């Protein structure tokens, strides 16, 4: 289904979704990925943090997706995937919520990606100085089931080689406190879930 499609994730997108998971370290978190298909590659240029509680509730999810399409459609961006971080540190599997949301997105964008945070890679990052993402990539195979792609850095690529160094800098300065997700916006509408000033 995906051919040999590459997935290129921008530094800001990558950092934002990892910071979102760190802000709510004792909860599962999720969000959507925005971008476009260009020259055989899915360019992931932004992420919208969605929820850190009640991830499976349909009404808030539908409301968020409608607002995301309204905000980003005019910029030429579409929803191209979904990211998820599990509640339990050692849990490295896609859960049913991630699969269902991924299935929904793939109906509209067949090359959709599911990205799952790998907590062990994230924890080891300061020691290893690895340049590959601390995420696992899942795509749909020919039988339309989600399968994990080998994490050798050839299919999921960080567009900026220094992204992990930048991520570690933001982690050390506890930048995650500034990330706002759609959950928080629903509780306090003055909080901007688009995070326009996160990296300013």
Short mmCIF file of C-alpha atoms in Angstrom, two decimals:
data_model
loop_
_atom_site.label_atom_id
_atom_site.label_comp_id
_atom_site.label_asym_id
_atom_site.label_seq_id
_atom_site.Cartn_x
_atom_site.Cartn_y
_atom_site.Cartn_z
CA UNK A 1 0.00 0.00 0.00
CA UNK A 2 2.80 2.40 0.84
CA UNK A 3 5.34 1.34 -1.80
CA UNK A 4 8.68 2.67 -0.64
CA UNK A 5 7.30 5.93 0.71
CA UNK A 6 9.61 7.84 3.05
CA UNK A 7 8.36 9.83 6.00
CA UNK A 8 10.28 13.04 6.69
CA UNK A 9 9.49 14.75 9.98
CA UNK A 10 10.50 18.32 10.69
CA UNK A 11 12.46 19.18 13.82
CA UNK A 12 9.74 21.34 15.34
CA UNK A 13 7.08 18.68 14.82
CA UNK A 14 9.28 15.98 16.30
CA UNK A 15 10.24 18.05 19.35
CA UNK A 16 6.65 19.17 19.97
CA UNK A 17 5.19 15.68 20.06
CA UNK A 18 7.92 14.34 22.36
CA UNK A 19 7.49 17.32 24.70
CA UNK A 20 3.73 16.67 24.75
CA UNK A 21 4.35 13.13 25.96
CA UNK A 22 6.80 14.34 28.62
CA UNK A 23 4.36 16.92 29.97
CA UNK A 24 1.87 14.15 30.74
CA UNK A 25 4.33 11.41 31.60
CA UNK A 26 1.87 9.40 33.68
CA UNK A 27 -0.83 9.43 30.98
CA UNK A 28 -1.22 8.24 27.43
CA UNK A 29 -1.13 11.14 24.98
CA UNK A 30 -1.99 11.53 21.33
CA UNK A 31 -2.09 13.97 18.45
CA UNK A 32 -2.30 14.25 14.69
CA UNK A 33 0.41 14.85 12.13
CA UNK A 34 0.04 17.43 9.38
CA UNK A 35 1.82 17.61 6.08
CA UNK A 36 1.66 16.69 2.42
CA UNK A 37 2.76 14.02 -0.04
CA UNK A 38 5.53 15.32 -2.29
CA UNK A 39 7.85 13.45 -4.68
CA UNK A 40 7.12 10.06 -3.12
CA UNK A 41 7.71 11.28 0.43
CA UNK A 42 5.29 12.22 3.17
CA UNK A 43 6.52 15.52 4.57
CA UNK A 44 5.34 15.84 8.18
CA UNK A 45 5.59 19.55 8.91
CA UNK A 46 3.48 20.02 12.03
CA UNK A 47 1.73 18.18 14.85
CA UNK A 48 -1.32 19.09 16.88
CA UNK A 49 -1.31 17.72 20.44
CA UNK A 50 -4.81 16.42 21.17
CA UNK A 51 -5.46 14.59 24.42
CA UNK A 52 -3.89 13.31 27.63
CA UNK A 53 -7.09 11.98 29.21
CA UNK A 54 -10.06 10.12 27.78
CA UNK A 55 -8.28 9.52 24.47
CA UNK A 56 -11.09 7.39 23.11
CA UNK A 57 -13.99 9.85 23.44
CA UNK A 58 -15.47 10.39 20.00
CA UNK A 59 -17.15 13.80 20.39
CA UNK A 60 -14.01 15.78 21.45
CA UNK A 61 -11.97 13.99 18.78
CA UNK A 62 -14.45 14.88 16.03
CA UNK A 63 -14.53 18.50 17.22
CA UNK A 64 -10.72 18.66 17.19
CA UNK A 65 -10.45 17.14 13.70
CA UNK A 66 -12.97 19.61 12.27
CA UNK A 67 -11.10 22.56 13.77
CA UNK A 68 -7.73 21.22 12.58
CA UNK A 69 -9.00 20.85 9.01
CA UNK A 70 -10.39 24.39 9.10
CA UNK A 71 -7.13 25.85 10.45
CA UNK A 72 -4.64 23.99 8.27
CA UNK A 73 -6.55 23.19 5.07
CA UNK A 74 -6.11 26.76 3.83
CA UNK A 75 -2.35 26.37 4.32
CA UNK A 76 -2.25 23.35 2.01
CA UNK A 77 -1.69 20.90 4.87
CA UNK A 78 -3.67 17.72 5.45
CA UNK A 79 -3.81 15.22 8.28
CA UNK A 80 -1.20 12.64 7.25
CA UNK A 81 -0.91 10.58 10.41
CA UNK A 82 -1.25 10.15 14.13
CA UNK A 83 1.14 9.96 17.08
CA UNK A 84 0.69 8.16 20.36
CA UNK A 85 2.58 7.65 23.62
CA UNK A 86 1.42 4.86 25.91
CA UNK A 87 0.67 5.35 29.57
CA UNK A 88 3.00 2.60 30.78
CA UNK A 89 6.73 3.10 30.21
CA UNK A 90 7.36 -0.48 29.09
CA UNK A 91 4.33 -0.69 26.78
CA UNK A 92 5.68 -0.70 23.23
CA UNK A 93 2.52 -1.78 21.40
CA UNK A 94 -0.10 0.08 19.43
CA UNK A 95 -3.36 0.03 21.33
CA UNK A 96 -6.89 -0.15 19.90
CA UNK A 97 -7.43 3.62 20.12
CA UNK A 98 -4.32 4.29 18.01
CA UNK A 99 -5.36 1.66 15.48
CA UNK A 100 -8.92 3.00 15.18
CA UNK A 101 -7.82 6.61 14.74
CA UNK A 102 -5.13 5.50 12.30
CA UNK A 103 -7.73 3.53 10.32
CA UNK A 104 -9.94 6.62 10.14
CA UNK A 105 -7.08 8.83 8.89
CA UNK A 106 -5.93 6.24 6.33
CA UNK A 107 -9.36 6.28 4.68
CA UNK A 108 -8.64 9.84 3.59
CA UNK A 109 -4.84 9.59 3.29
CA UNK A 110 -3.74 6.05 2.28
CA UNK A 111 -0.05 6.73 3.11
CA UNK A 112 -0.89 7.63 6.72
CA UNK A 113 1.74 7.04 9.39
CA UNK A 114 1.26 5.99 13.00
CA UNK A 115 4.14 7.09 15.21
CA UNK A 116 4.59 5.50 18.62
CA UNK A 117 6.98 6.97 21.18
CA UNK A 118 9.68 4.53 22.26
CA UNK A 119 10.37 5.42 25.91
CA UNK A 120 13.52 3.31 26.11
CA UNK A 121 15.09 5.09 23.14
CA UNK A 122 14.13 8.44 24.63
CA UNK A 123 15.66 7.55 27.99
CA UNK A 124 18.89 6.34 26.34
CA UNK A 125 19.21 9.40 24.09
CA UNK A 126 21.56 11.47 26.33
CA UNK A 127 24.03 8.56 26.44
CA UNK A 128 23.80 7.27 22.87
CA UNK A 129 23.69 10.63 21.02
CA UNK A 130 21.65 8.75 18.41
CA UNK A 131 20.50 10.69 15.33
CA UNK A 132 17.47 8.52 14.58
CA UNK A 133 13.99 9.37 15.93
CA UNK A 134 12.83 8.03 19.30
CA UNK A 135 9.65 6.94 17.50
CA UNK A 136 8.47 3.72 15.91
CA UNK A 137 6.83 3.99 12.48
CA UNK A 138 3.76 1.92 11.61
CA UNK A 139 2.24 1.87 8.13
CA UNK A 140 -0.50 -0.18 6.49
CA UNK A 141 0.64 -3.20 4.51
CA UNK A 142 -1.06 -4.78 1.48
CA UNK A 143 -3.52 -6.59 3.77
CA UNK A 144 -4.44 -3.19 5.29
CA UNK A 145 -3.02 -4.06 8.70
CA UNK A 146 -0.67 -1.80 10.62
CA UNK A 147 2.88 -3.12 10.67
CA UNK A 148 5.99 -1.72 12.27
CA UNK A 149 8.71 -0.62 9.88
CA UNK A 150 12.29 -1.44 10.80
CA UNK A 151 13.71 1.52 12.71
CA UNK A 152 16.97 1.79 10.77
CA UNK A 153 16.38 5.43 9.90
CA UNK A 154 15.69 4.81 6.20
CA UNK A 155 11.90 5.21 6.21
CA UNK A 156 11.29 7.66 9.07
CA UNK A 157 13.80 10.46 8.71
CA UNK A 158 14.48 13.56 10.80
CA UNK A 159 14.79 16.42 8.31
CA UNK A 160 17.33 18.22 10.49
CA UNK A 161 20.23 16.00 11.67
CA UNK A 162 20.55 18.00 14.90
CA UNK A 163 16.91 17.38 15.98
CA UNK A 164 17.85 15.11 18.90
CA UNK A 165 20.39 17.63 20.21
CA UNK A 166 17.72 20.34 20.10
CA UNK A 167 15.27 17.97 21.79
CA UNK A 168 17.70 17.31 24.64
CA UNK A 169 18.21 21.06 25.10
CA UNK A 170 14.45 21.59 25.39
CA UNK A 171 14.13 18.67 27.79
CA UNK A 172 16.87 20.06 30.04
CA UNK A 173 15.10 23.44 30.14
CA UNK A 174 11.74 21.72 30.87
CA UNK A 175 10.16 23.28 27.78
CA UNK A 176 7.36 20.68 27.95
CA UNK A 177 5.53 22.88 30.47
CA UNK A 178 4.66 25.24 27.60
CA UNK A 179 2.96 22.67 25.33
CA UNK A 180 -0.83 23.03 25.22
CA UNK A 181 -3.05 20.24 23.92
CA UNK A 182 -6.69 20.30 22.84
CA UNK A 183 -7.69 18.78 26.20
CA UNK A 184 -6.32 21.82 28.03
CA UNK A 185 -7.96 24.18 25.55
CA UNK A 186 -11.37 22.58 26.28
CA UNK A 187 -10.80 23.28 29.99
CA UNK A 188 -9.58 26.84 29.40
CA UNK A 189 -10.24 28.38 25.98
CA UNK A 190 -7.57 31.04 26.56
CA UNK A 191 -4.93 28.32 26.11
CA UNK A 192 -3.89 28.08 22.46
CA UNK A 193 -3.76 24.44 21.29
CA UNK A 194 -1.98 25.54 18.09
CA UNK A 195 1.13 26.39 20.17
CA UNK A 196 2.19 29.30 17.91
CA UNK A 197 4.85 30.59 20.31
CA UNK A 198 6.30 27.30 21.50
CA UNK A 199 9.67 27.78 19.77
CA UNK A 200 9.86 31.60 19.87
#
